[in-house]
PDB file of C-alpha atoms in Angstrom:
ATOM      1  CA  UNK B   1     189.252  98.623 157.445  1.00 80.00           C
ATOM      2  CA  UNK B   2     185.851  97.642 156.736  1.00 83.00           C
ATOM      3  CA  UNK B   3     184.170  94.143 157.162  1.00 87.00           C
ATOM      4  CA  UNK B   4     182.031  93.416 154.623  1.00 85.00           C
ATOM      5  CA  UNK B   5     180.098  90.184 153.898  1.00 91.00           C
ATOM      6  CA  UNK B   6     179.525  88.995 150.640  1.00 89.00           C
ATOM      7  CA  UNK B   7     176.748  86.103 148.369  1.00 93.00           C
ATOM      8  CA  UNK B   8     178.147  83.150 147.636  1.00 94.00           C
ATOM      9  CA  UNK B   9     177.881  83.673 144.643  1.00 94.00           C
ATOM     10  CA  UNK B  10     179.737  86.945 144.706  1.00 92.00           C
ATOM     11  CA  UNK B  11     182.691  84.992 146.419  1.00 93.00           C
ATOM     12  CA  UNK B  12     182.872  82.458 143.740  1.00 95.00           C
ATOM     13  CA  UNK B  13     183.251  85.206 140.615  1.00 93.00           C
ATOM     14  CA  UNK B  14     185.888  86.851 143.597  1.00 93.00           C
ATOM     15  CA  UNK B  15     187.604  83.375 143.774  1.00 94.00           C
ATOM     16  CA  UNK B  16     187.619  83.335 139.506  1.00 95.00           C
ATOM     17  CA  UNK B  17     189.037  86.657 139.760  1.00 93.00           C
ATOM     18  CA  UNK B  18     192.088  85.866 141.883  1.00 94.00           C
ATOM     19  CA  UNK B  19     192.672  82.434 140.264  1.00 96.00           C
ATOM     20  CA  UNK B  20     193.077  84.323 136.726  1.00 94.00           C
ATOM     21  CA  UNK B  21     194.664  87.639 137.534  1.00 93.00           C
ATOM     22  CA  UNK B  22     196.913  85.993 140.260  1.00 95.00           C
ATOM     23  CA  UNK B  23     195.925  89.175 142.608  1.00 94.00           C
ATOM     24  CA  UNK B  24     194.902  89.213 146.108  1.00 94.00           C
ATOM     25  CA  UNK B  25     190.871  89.653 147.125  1.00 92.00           C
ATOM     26  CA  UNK B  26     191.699  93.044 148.946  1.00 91.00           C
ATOM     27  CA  UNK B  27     193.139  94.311 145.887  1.00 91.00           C
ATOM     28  CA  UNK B  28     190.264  93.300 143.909  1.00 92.00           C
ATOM     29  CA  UNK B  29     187.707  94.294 146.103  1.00 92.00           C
ATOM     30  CA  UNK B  30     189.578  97.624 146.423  1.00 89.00           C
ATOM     31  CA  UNK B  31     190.122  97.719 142.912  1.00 90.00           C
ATOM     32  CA  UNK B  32     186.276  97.007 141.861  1.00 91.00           C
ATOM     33  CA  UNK B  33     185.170  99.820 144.634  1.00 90.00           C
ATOM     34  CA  UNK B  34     187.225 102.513 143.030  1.00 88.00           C
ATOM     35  CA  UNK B  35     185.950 101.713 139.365  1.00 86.00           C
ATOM     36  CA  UNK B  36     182.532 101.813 140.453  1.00 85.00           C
ATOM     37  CA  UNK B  37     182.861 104.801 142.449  1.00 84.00           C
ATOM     38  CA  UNK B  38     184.470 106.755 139.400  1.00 79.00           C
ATOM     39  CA  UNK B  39     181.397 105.375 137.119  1.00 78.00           C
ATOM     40  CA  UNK B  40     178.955 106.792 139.528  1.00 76.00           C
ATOM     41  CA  UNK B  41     180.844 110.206 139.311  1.00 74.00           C
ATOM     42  CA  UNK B  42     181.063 110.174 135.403  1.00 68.00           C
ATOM     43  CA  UNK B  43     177.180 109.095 135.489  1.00 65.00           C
ATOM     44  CA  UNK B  44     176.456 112.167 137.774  1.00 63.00           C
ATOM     45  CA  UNK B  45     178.917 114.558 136.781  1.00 62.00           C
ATOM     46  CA  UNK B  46     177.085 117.788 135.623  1.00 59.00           C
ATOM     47  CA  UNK B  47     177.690 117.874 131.847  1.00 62.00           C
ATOM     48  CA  UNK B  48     176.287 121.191 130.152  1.00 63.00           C
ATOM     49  CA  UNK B  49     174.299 121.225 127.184  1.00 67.00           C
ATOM     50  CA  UNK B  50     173.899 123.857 124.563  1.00 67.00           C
ATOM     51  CA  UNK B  51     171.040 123.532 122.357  1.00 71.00           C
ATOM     52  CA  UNK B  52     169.903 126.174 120.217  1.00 67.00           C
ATOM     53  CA  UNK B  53     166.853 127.504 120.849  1.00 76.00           C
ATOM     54  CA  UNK B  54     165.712 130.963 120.511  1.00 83.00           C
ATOM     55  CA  UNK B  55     162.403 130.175 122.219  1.00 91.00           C
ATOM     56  CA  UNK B  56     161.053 128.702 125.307  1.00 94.00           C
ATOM     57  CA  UNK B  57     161.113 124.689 125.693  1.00 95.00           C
ATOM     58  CA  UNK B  58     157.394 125.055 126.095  1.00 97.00           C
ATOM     59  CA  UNK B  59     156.880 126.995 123.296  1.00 96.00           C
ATOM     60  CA  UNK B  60     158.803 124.385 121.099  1.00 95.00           C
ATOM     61  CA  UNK B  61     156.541 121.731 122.189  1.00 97.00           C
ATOM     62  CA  UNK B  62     153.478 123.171 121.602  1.00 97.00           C
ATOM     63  CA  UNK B  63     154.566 123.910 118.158  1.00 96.00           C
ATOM     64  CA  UNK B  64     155.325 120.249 116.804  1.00 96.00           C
ATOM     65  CA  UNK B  65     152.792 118.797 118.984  1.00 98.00           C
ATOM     66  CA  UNK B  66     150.014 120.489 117.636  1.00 97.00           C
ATOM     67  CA  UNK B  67     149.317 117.386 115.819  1.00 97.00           C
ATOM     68  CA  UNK B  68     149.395 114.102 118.254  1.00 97.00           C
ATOM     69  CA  UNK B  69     152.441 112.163 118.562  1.00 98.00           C
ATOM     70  CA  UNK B  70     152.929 109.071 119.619  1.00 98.00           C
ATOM     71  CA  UNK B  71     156.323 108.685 121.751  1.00 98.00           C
ATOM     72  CA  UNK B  72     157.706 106.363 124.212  1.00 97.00           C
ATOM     73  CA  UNK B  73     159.478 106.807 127.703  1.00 96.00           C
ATOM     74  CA  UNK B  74     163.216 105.236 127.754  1.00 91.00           C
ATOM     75  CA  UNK B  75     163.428 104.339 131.632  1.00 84.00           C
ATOM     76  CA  UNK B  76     159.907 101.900 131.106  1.00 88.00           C
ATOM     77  CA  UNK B  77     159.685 101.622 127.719  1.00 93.00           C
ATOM     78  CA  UNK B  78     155.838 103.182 128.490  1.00 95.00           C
ATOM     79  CA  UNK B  79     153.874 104.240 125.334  1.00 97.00           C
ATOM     80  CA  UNK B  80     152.289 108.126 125.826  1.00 98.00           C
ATOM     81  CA  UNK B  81     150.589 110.536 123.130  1.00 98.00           C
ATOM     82  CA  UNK B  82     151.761 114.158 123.522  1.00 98.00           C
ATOM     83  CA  UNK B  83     149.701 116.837 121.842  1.00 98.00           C
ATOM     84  CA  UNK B  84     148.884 120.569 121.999  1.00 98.00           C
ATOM     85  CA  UNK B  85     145.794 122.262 122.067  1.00 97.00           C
ATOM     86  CA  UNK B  86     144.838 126.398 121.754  1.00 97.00           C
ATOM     87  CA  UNK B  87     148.566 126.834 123.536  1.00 97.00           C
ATOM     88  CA  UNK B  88     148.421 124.042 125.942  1.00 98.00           C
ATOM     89  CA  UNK B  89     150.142 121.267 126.321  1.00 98.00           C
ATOM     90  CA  UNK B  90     148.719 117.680 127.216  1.00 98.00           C
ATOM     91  CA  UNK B  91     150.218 114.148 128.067  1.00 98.00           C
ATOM     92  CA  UNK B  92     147.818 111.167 127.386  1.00 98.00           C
ATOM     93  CA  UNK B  93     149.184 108.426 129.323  1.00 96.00           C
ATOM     94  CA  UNK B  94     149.154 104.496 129.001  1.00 94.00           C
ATOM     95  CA  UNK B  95     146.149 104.443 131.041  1.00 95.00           C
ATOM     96  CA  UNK B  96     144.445 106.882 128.957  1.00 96.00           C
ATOM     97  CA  UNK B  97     144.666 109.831 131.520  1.00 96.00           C
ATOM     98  CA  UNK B  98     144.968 113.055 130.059  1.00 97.00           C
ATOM     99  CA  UNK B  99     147.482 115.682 131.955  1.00 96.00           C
ATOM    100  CA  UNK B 100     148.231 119.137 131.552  1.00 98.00           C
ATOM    101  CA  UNK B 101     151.687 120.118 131.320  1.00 98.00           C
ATOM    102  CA  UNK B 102     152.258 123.884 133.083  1.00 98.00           C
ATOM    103  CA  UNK B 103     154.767 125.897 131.342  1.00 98.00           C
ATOM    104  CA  UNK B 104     157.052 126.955 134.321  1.00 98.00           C
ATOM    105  CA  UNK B 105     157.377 123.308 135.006  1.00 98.00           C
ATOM    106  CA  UNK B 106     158.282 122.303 131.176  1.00 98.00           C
ATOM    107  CA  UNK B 107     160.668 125.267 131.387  1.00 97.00           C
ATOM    108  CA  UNK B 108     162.152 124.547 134.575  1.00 97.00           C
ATOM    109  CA  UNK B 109     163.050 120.828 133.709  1.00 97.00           C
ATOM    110  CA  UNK B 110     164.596 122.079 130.359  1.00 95.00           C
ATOM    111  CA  UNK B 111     166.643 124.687 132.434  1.00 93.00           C
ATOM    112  CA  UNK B 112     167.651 121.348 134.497  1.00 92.00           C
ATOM    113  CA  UNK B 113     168.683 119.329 131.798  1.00 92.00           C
ATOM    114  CA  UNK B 114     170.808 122.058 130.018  1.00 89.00           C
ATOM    115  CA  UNK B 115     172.913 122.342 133.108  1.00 88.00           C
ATOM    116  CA  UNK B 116     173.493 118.838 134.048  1.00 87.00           C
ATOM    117  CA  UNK B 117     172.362 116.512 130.464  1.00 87.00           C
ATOM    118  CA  UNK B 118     171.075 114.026 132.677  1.00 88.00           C
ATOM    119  CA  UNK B 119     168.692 112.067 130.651  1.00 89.00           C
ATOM    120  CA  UNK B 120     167.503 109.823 134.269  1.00 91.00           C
ATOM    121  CA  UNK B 121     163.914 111.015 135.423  1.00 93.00           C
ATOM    122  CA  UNK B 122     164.633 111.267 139.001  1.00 90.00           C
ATOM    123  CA  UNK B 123     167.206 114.069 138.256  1.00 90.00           C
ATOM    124  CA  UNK B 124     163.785 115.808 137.837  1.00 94.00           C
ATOM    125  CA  UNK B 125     161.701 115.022 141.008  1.00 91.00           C
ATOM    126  CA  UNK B 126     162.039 118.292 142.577  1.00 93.00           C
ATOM    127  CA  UNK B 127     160.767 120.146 139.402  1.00 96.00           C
ATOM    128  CA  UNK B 128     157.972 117.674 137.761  1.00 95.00           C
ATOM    129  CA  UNK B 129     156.525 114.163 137.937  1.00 93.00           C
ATOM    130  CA  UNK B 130     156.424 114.120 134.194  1.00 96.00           C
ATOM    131  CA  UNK B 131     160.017 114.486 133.400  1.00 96.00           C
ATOM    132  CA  UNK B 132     160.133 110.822 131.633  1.00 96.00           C
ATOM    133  CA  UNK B 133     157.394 112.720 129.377  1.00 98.00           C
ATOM    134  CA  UNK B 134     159.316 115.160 128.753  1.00 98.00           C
ATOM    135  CA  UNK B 135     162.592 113.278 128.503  1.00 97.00           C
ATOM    136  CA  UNK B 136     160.894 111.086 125.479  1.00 97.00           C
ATOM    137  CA  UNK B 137     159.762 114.815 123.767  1.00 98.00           C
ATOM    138  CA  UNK B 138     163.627 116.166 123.968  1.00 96.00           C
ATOM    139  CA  UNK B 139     164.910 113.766 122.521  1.00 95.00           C
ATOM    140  CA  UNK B 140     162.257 113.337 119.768  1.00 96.00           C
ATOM    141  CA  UNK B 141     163.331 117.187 119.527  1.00 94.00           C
ATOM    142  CA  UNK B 142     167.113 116.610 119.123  1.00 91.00           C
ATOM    143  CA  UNK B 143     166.119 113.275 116.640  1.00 91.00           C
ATOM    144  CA  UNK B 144     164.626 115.378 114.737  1.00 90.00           C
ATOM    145  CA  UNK B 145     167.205 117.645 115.134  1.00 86.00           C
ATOM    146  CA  UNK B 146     164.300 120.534 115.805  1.00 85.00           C
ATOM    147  CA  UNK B 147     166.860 121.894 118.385  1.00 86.00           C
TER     148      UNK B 147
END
């Protein structure tokens, strides 16, 4: 048994509940546990992706970014320019810092992704603090259907 205690306002849509389903709260409460619980398994489930690509991520990106792009992250809707310079790659940000992107990094994160498709940037914290960056290129790249 656990003792939880619950908003007001919580309560109330709790008290709705029961009124129209004719249920008990601990079946509802149990009930609403175990669907969220299964949606935080489907969100993190590991769900491997095949792309095609016969070349490094890195090497994809400095290919169509060798002429600036304008792109957007998803989680904060943050407008970036990505471009590539003399086989570099380089992240302008919305404060008009510039950032190099290092190739194990790029490659790493892409390894990442293919494993588990998570398209969240915090999956990526242990391999780069760009993966929003780099979230917004892929899928540019599968848009565009470049992979």
């Amino acid at each position: 048994m656990i003792a939880v205690s619950l908003p007001d306002e919580l309560l109330q849509k709790l008290d709705n509940a029961v009124a129209k389903t004719g249920k008990k709260r601990s079946y509802l409460i149990r009930e609403s546990i175990q669907m969220y619980l299964n949606q935080i398994e489907n969100t993190h489930e590991k769900k491997e992706i095949i792309l095609n690509t016969s070349k490094p991520f890195y090497e994809i990106l400095i290919e169509e970014f060798q002429v600036e792009k304008e792109l957007m992250t998803e989680a904060r809707k943050t407008e970036f320019t990505m471009f590539s310079d003399n086989g570099k790659l380089y992240v302008v940000n919305s404060k008009g810092n510039t950032r190099k992107l290092e190739a194990v990094y790029v490659n790493n994160f892409f390894e990442e992704y293919k494993k588990t498709g998570s398209m969240s940037p915090s999956s990526y914290q242990d391999i780069t603090f760009n993966s929003s960056y780099l979230l917004a290129a892929l899928k540019y790249l599968i848009e565009k259907e470049l992979i």
